[in-house]
mmCIF file of C-alpha atoms and ligand atoms in Angstrom:
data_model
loop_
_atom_site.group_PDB
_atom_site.id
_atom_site.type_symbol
_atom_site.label_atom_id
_atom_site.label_comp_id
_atom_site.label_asym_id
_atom_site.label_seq_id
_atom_site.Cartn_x
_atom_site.Cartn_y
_atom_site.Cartn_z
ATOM 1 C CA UNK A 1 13.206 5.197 11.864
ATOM 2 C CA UNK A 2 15.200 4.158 8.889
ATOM 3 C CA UNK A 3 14.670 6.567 5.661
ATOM 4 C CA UNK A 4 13.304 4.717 2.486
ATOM 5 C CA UNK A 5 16.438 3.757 0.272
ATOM 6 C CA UNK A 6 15.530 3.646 -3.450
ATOM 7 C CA UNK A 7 13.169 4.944 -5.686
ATOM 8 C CA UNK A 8 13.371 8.055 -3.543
ATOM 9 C CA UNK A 9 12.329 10.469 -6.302
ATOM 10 C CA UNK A 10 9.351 8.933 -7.602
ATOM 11 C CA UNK A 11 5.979 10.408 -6.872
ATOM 12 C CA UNK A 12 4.802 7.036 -5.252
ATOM 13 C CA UNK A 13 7.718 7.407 -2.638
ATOM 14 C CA UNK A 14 6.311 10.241 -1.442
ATOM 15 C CA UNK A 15 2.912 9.066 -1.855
ATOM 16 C CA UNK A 16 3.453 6.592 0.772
ATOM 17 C CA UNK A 17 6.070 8.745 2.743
ATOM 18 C CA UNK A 18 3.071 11.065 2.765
ATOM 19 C CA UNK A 19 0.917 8.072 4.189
ATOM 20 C CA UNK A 20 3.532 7.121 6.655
ATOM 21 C CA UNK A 21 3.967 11.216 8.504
ATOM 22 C CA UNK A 22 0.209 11.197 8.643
ATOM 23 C CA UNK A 23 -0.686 7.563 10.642
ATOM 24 C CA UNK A 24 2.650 7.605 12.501
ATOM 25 C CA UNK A 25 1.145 9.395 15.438
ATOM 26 C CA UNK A 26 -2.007 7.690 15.223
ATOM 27 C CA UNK A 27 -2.333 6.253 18.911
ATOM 28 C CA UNK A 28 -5.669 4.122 18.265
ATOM 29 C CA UNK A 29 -5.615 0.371 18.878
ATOM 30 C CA UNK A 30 -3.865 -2.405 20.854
ATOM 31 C CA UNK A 31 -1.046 -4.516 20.879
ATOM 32 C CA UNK A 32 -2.455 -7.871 20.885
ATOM 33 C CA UNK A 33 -1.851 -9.292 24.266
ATOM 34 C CA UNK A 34 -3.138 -12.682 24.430
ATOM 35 C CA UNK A 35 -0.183 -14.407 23.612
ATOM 36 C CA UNK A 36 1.992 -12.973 26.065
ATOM 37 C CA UNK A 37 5.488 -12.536 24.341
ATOM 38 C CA UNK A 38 4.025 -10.045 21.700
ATOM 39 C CA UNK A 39 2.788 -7.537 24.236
ATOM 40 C CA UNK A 40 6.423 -6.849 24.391
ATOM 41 C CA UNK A 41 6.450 -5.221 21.235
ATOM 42 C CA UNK A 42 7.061 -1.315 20.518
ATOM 43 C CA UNK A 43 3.809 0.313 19.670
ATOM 44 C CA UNK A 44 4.882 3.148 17.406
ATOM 45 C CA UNK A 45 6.793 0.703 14.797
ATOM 46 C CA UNK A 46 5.645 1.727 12.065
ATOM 47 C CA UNK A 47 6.336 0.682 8.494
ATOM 48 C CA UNK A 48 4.888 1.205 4.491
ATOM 49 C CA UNK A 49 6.385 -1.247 1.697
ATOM 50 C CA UNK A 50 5.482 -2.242 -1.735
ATOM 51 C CA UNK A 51 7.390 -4.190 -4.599
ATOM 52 C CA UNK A 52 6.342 -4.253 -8.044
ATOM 53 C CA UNK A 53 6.116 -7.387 -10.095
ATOM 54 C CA UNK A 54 9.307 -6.002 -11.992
ATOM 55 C CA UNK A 55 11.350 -5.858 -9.082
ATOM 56 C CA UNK A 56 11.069 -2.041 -7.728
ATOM 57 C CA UNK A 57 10.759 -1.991 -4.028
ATOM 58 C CA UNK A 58 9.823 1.283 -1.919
ATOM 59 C CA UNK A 59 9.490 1.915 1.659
ATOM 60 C CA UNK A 60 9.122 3.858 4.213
ATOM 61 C CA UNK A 61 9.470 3.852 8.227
ATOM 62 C CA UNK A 62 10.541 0.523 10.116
ATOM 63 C CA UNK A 63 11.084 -1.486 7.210
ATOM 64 C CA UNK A 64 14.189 -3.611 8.512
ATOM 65 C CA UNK A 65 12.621 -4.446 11.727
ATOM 66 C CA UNK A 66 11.714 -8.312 12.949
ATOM 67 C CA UNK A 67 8.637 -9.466 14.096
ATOM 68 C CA UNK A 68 6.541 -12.681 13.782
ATOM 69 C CA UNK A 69 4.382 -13.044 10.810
ATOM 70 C CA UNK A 70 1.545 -14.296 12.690
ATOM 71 C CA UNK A 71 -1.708 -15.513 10.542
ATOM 72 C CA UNK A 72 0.126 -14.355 7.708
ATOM 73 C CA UNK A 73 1.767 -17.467 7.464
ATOM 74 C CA UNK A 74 -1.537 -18.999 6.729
ATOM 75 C CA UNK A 75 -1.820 -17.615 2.871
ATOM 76 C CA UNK A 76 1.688 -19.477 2.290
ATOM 77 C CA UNK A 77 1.158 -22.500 4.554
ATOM 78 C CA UNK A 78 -2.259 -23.262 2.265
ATOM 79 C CA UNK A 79 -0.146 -23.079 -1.149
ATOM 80 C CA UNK A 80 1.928 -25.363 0.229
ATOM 81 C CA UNK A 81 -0.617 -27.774 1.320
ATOM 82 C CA UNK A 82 -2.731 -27.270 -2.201
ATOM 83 C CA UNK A 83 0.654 -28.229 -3.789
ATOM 84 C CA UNK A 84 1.055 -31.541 -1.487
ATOM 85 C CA UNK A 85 -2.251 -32.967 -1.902
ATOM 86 C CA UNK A 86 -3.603 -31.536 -4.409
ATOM 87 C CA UNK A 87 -6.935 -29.137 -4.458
ATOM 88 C CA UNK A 88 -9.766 -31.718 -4.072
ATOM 89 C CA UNK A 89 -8.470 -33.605 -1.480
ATOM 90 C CA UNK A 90 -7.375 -30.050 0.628
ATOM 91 C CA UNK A 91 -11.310 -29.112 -0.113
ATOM 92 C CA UNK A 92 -12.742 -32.535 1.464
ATOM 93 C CA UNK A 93 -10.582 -30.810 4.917
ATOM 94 C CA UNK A 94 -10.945 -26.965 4.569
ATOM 95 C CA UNK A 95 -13.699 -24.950 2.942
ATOM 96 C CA UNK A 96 -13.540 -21.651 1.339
ATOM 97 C CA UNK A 97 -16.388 -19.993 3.113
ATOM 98 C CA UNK A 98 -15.845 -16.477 5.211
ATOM 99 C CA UNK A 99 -17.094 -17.049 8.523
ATOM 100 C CA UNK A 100 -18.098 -13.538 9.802
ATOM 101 C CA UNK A 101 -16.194 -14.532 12.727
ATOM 102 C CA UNK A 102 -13.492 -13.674 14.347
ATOM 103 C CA UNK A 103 -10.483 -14.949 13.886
ATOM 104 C CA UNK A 104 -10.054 -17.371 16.207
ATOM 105 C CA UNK A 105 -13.755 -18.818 16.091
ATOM 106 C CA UNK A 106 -14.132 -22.722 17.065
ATOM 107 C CA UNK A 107 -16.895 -22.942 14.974
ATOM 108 C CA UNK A 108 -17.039 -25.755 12.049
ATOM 109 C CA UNK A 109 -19.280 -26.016 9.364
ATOM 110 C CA UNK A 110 -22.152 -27.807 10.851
ATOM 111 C CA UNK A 111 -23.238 -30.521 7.703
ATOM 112 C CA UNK A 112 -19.263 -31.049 6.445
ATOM 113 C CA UNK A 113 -17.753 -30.692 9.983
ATOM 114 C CA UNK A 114 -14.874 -28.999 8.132
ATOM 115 C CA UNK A 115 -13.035 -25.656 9.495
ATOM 116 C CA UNK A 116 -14.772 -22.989 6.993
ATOM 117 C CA UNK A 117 -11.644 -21.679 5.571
ATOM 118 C CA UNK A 118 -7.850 -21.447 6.107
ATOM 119 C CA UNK A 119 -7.509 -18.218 7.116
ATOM 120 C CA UNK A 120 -9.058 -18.623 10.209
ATOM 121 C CA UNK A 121 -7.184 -20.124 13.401
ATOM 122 C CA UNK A 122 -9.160 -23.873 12.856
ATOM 123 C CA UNK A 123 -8.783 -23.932 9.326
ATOM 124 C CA UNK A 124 -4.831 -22.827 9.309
ATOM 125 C CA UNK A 125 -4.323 -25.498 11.940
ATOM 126 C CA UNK A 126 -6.061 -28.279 9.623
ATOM 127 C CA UNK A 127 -4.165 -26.927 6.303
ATOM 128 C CA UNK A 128 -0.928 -27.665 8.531
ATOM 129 C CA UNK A 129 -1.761 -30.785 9.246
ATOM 130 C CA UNK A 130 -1.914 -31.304 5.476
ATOM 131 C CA UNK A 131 1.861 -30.682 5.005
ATOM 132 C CA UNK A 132 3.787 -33.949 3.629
ATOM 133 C CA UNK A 133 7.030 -34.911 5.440
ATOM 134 C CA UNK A 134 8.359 -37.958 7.187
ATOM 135 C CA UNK A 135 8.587 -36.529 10.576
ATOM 136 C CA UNK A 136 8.508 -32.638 12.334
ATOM 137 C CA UNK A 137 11.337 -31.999 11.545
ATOM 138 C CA UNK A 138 11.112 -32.552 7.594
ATOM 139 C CA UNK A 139 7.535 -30.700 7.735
ATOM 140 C CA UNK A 140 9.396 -27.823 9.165
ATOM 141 C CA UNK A 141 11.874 -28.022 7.465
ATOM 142 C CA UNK A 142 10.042 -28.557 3.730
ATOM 143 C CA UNK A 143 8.003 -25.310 5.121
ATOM 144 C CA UNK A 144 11.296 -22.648 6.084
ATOM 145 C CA UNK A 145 12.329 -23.649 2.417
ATOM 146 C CA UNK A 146 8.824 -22.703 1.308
ATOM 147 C CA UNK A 147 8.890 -18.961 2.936
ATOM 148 C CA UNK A 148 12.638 -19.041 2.021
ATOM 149 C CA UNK A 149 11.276 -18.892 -2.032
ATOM 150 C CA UNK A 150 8.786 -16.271 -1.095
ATOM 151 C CA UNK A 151 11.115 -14.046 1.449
ATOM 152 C CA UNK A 152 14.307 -14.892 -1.061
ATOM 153 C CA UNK A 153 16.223 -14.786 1.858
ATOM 154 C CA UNK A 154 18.169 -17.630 2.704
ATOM 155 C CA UNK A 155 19.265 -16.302 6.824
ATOM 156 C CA UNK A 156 15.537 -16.596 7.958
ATOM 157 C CA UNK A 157 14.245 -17.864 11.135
ATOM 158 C CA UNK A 158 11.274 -18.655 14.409
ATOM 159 C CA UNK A 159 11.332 -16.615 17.374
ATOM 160 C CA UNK A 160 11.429 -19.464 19.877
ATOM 161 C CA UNK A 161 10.349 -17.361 22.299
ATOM 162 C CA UNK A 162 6.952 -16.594 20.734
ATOM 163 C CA UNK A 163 6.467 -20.015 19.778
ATOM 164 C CA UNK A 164 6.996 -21.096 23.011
ATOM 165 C CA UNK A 165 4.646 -18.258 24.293
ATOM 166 C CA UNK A 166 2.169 -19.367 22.081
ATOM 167 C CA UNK A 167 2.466 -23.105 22.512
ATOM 168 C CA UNK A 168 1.864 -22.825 26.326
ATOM 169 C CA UNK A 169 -0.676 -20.214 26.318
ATOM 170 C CA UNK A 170 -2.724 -21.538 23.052
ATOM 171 C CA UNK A 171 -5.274 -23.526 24.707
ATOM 172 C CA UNK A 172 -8.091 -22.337 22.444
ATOM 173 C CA UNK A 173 -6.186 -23.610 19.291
ATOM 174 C CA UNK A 174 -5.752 -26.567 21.196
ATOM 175 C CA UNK A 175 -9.055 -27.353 21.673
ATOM 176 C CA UNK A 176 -9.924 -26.672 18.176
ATOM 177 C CA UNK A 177 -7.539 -29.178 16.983
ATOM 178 C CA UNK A 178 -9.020 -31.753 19.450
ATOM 179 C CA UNK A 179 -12.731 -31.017 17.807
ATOM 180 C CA UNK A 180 -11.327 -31.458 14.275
ATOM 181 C CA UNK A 181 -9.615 -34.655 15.162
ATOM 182 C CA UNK A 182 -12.723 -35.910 16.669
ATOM 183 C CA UNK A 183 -14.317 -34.950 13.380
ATOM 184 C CA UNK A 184 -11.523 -36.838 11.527
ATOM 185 C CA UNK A 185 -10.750 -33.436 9.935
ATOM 186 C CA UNK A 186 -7.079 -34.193 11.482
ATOM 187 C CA UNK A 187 -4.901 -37.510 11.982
ATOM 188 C CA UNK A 188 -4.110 -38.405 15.601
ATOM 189 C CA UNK A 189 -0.846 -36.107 14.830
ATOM 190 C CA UNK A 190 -2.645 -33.141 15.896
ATOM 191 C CA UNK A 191 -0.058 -31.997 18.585
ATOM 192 C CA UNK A 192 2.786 -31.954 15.995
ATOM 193 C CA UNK A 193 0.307 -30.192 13.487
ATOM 194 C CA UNK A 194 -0.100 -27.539 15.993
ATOM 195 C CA UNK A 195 3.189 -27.603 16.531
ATOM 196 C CA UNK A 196 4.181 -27.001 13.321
ATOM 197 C CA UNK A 197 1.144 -23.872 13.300
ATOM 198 C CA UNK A 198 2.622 -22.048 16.338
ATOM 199 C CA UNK A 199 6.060 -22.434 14.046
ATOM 200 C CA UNK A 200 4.798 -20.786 11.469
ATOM 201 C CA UNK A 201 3.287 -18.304 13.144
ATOM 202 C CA UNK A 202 6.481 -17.277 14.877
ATOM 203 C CA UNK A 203 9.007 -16.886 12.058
ATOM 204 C CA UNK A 204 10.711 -13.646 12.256
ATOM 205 C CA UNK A 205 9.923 -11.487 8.967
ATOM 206 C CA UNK A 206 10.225 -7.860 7.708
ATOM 207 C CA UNK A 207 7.802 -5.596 6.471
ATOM 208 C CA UNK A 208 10.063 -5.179 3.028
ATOM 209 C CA UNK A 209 9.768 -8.822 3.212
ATOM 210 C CA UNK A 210 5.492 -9.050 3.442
ATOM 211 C CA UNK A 211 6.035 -6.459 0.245
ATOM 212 C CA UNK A 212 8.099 -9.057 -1.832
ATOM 213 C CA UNK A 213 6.031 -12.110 -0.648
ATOM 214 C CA UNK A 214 2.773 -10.447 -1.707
ATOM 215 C CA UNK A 215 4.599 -9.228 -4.921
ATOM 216 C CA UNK A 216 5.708 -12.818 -5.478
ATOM 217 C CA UNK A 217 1.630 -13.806 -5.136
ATOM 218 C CA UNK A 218 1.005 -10.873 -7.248
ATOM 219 C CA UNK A 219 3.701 -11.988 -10.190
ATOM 220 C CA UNK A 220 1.913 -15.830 -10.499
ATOM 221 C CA UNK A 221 4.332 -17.149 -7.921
ATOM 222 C CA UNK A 222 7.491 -15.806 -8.642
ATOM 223 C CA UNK A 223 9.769 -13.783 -6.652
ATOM 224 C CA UNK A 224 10.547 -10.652 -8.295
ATOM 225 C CA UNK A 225 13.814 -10.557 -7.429
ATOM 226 C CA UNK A 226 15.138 -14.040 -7.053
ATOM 227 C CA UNK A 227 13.056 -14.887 -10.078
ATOM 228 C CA UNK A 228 12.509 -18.447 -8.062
ATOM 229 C CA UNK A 229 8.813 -20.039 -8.672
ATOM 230 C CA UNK A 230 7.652 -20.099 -5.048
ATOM 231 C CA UNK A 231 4.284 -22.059 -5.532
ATOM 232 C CA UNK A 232 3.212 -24.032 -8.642
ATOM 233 C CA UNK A 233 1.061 -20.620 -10.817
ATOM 234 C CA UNK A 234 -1.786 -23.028 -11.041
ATOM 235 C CA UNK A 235 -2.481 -22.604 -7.546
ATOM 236 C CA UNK A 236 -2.059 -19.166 -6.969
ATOM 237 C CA UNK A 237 -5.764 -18.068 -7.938
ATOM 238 C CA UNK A 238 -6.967 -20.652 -5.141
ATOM 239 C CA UNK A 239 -4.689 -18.441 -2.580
ATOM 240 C CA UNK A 240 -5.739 -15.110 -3.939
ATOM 241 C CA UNK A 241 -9.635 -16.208 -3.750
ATOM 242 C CA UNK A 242 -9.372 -17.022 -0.069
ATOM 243 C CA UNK A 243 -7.424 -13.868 0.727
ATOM 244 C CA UNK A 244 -10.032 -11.934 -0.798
ATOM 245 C CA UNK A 245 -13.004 -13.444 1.145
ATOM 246 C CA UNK A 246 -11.645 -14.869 4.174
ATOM 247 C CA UNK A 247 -8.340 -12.722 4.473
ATOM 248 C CA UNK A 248 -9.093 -10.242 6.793
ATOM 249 C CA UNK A 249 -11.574 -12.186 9.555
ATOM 250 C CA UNK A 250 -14.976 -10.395 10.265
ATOM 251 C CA UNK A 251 -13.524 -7.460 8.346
ATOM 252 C CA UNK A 252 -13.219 -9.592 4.995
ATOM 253 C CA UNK A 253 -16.578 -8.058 3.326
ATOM 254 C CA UNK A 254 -16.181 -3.927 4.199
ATOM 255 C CA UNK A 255 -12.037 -5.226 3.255
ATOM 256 C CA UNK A 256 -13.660 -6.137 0.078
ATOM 257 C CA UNK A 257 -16.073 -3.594 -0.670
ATOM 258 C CA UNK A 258 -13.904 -1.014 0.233
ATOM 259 C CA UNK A 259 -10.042 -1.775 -0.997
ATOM 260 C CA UNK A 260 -11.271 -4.433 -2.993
ATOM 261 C CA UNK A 261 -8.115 -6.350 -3.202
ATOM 262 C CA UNK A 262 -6.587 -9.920 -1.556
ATOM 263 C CA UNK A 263 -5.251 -9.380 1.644
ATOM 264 C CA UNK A 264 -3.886 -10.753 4.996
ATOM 265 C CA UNK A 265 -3.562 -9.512 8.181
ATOM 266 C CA UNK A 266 -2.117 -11.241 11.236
ATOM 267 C CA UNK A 267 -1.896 -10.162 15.254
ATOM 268 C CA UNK A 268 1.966 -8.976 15.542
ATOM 269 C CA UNK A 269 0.461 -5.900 13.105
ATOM 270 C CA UNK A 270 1.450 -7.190 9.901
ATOM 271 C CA UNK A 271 -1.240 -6.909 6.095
ATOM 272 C CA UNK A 272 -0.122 -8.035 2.955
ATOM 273 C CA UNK A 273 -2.175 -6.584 -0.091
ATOM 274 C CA UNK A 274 -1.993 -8.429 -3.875
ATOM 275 C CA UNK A 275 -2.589 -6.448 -6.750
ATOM 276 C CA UNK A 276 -2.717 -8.716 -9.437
ATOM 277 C CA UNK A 277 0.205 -8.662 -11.905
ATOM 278 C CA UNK A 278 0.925 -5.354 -10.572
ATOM 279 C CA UNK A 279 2.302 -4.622 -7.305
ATOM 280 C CA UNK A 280 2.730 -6.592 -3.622
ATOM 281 C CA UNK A 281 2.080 -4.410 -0.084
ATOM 282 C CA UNK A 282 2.792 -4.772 3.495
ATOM 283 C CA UNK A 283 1.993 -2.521 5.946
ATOM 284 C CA UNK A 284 3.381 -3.745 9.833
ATOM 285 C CA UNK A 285 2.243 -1.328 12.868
ATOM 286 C CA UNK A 286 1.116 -3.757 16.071
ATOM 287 C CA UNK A 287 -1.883 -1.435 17.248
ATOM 288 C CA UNK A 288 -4.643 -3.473 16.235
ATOM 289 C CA UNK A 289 -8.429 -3.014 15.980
ATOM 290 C CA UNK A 290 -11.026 -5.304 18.097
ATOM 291 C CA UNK A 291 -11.000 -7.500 14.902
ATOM 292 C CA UNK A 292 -7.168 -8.303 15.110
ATOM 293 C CA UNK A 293 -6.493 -6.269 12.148
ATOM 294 C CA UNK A 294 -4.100 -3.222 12.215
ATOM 295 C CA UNK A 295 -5.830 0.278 12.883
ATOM 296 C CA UNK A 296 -2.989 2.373 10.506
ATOM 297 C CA UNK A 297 -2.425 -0.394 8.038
ATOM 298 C CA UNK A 298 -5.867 -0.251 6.946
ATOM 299 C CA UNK A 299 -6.156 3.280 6.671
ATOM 300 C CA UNK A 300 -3.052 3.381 4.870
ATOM 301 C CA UNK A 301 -4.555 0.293 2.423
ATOM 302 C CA UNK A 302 -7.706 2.376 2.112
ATOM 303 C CA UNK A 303 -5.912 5.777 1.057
ATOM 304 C CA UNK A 304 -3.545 3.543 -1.218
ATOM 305 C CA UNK A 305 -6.375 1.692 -3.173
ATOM 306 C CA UNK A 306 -8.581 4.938 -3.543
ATOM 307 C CA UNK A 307 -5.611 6.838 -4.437
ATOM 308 C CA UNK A 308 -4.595 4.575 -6.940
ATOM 309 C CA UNK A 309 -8.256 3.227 -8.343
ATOM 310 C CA UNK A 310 -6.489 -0.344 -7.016
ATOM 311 C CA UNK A 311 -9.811 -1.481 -6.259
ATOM 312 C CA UNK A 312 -10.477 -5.063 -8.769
ATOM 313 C CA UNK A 313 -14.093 -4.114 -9.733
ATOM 314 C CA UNK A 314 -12.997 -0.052 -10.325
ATOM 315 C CA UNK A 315 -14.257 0.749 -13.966
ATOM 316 C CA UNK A 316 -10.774 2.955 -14.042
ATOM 317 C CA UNK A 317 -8.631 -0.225 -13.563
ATOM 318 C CA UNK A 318 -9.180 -1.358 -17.199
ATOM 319 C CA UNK A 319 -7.737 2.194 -18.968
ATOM 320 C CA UNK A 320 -5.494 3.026 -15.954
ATOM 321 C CA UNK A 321 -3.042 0.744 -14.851
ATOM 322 C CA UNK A 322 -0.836 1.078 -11.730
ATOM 323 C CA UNK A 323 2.623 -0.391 -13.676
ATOM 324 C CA UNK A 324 1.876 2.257 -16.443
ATOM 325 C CA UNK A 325 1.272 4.994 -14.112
ATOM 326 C CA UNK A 326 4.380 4.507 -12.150
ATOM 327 C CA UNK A 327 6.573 4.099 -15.409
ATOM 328 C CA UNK A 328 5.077 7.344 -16.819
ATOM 329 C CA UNK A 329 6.307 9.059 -13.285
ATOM 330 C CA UNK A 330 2.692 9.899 -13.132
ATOM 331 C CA UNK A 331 2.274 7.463 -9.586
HETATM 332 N N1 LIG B 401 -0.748 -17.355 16.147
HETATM 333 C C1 LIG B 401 -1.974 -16.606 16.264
HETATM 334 C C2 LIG B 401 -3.068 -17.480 16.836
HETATM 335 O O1 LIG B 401 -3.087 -18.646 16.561
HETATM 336 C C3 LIG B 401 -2.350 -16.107 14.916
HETATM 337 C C4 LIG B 401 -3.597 -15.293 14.929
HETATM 338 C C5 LIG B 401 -3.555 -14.111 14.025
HETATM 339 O O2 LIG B 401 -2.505 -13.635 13.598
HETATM 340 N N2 LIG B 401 -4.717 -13.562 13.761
HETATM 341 O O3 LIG B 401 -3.912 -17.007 17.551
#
């Protein structure tokens, strides 16, 4: 384990270092398994990180270590696509609806034949297809310089060996992307769209760096650091809406009623949290629940929102802001 390396004195530091010695022996959960390279993974990683919209990152635990970002690629992915064609046309090919399913449900929506929304596996896979670009490799390309605004990172890159793992094993996503292109949901492309998915998927990512993406989501687009606009602001509110009803799979409503915040989780272990204006969170620890969501990063998002009164429809969030708490020392 690496020790957290700033901000060490403030009271939120040891908040979450406080967080961090209680889950980190926490054996409950799996690694997910079905795509065979990621069963390779470490179980007891184990990381806390948040960034404020002014630029003050903390963390505890494994925060420099790699892994795959997984379906939390799909938040990023859809802000991409809203930017390329705009948000009526990305509506007439992926709804906003939570599904109640899991994650990777082949289900459409029955009278528009659309995926419900992009957060699940069908939906992600037809937001994809909706990136512009003359050929794979621009698409790719015109998507690494997409993360590269969020991460503000400029050395990032895909684990080919995930991506491959995926790409051979991933019938079911297949499949799905067959049914939407006989629904004319996707163009005859569909192989190089799910290319491009199992790409995303598999880029190699940091939990410090899930803390400065959701903190770039939380400042109206722009990194808190680099100060770069990462997605046009007027799009933002469309990618926080879906996070907060779709983000978290068949756990989306108890997300919301609970924590009561936009959030993403993906299989490799990995949540991002947005608290508007305020602060970005990612939690990464690969022991997952039977939902595909990670067993300590939800407790630690449920201790952190209680704590904190982080929750959107808390009466105390009006009088008692997070930002104001931290910079009396109070957090
Ligand atoms: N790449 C994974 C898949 O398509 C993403 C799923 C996830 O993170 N929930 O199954």
């Amino acid at each position: 384990m690496t020790e957290a390396n700033n901000n060490t004195s403030s009271p939120f530091q040891s908040f979450l270092q406080q967080l961090y010695s209680k889950y980190k022996s926490l054996p409950d959960g799996k690694v997910a398994s079905y795509i065979p390279e990621l069963a390779k993974v470490d179980p007891d990683l184990f990381s806390i990180c948040a960034m404020t919209t002014d630029g003050r990152g903390f963390e505890v635990g494994d925060f420099n270590q790699l892994f795959t970002i997984q379906s939390i690629s799909k938040v990023f992915v859809y802000g991409l696509a809203l930017e390329d064609r705009g948000r009526d046309y990305v509506l007439t090919r992926v709804g906003v609806e939570p599904t109640g399913d899991a994650f990777n449900s082949i289900i459409l929506d029955e009278r528009s034949q659309r995926p419900y929304n992009p957060m699940v596996n069908a939906g992600a896979i037809a937001t994809t297809s909706l990136i512009k670009g003359a050929g794979p490799t621009e698409r790719l390309n015109r998507l690494l310089e997409m993360f590269r605004r969020y991460i503000g990172r400029h050395d990032i890159f895909i684990d080919i060996s995930v991506f491959m793992s995926e790409r051979t094993t991933g019938h079911r996503n297949r499949a799905m992307a067959h049914l939407m292109h006989h629904f004319g949901m996707i163009d005859e492309k569909f192989d190089e769209a799910l290319d491009l998915y199992f790409q995303q998927c598999s880029l190699m990512v940091t939990c410090r760096d899930l803390a400065v993406m959701a903190a770039t989501l939380a400042n109206n687009g722009v990194n808190p650091i680099t100060k770069e606009q990462a997605v046009d602001c007027v799009y933002v509110k469309d990618i926080l809406s879906v996070m907060y009803t779709c983000g978290m799979y068949n756990f989306a409503g108890e997300w919301a009623y609970k924590i009561g915040l936009p959030a993403k989780s993906g299989v490799s272990g990995g949540i991002i949290v947005v608290v508007p204006n305020q602060i970005g969170i990612g939690v990464f620890s690969p022991l997952l629940d039977e939902r595909g969501n990670s067993v300590r990063g939800v407790k630690v998002c449920e201790e952190l929102s209680r704590q904190f009164g982080l929750h959107m429809f808390d009466a105390a969030m009006g009088s008692c802001k997070f930002l104001e708490m931290l910079n009396c020392g109070n957090g």
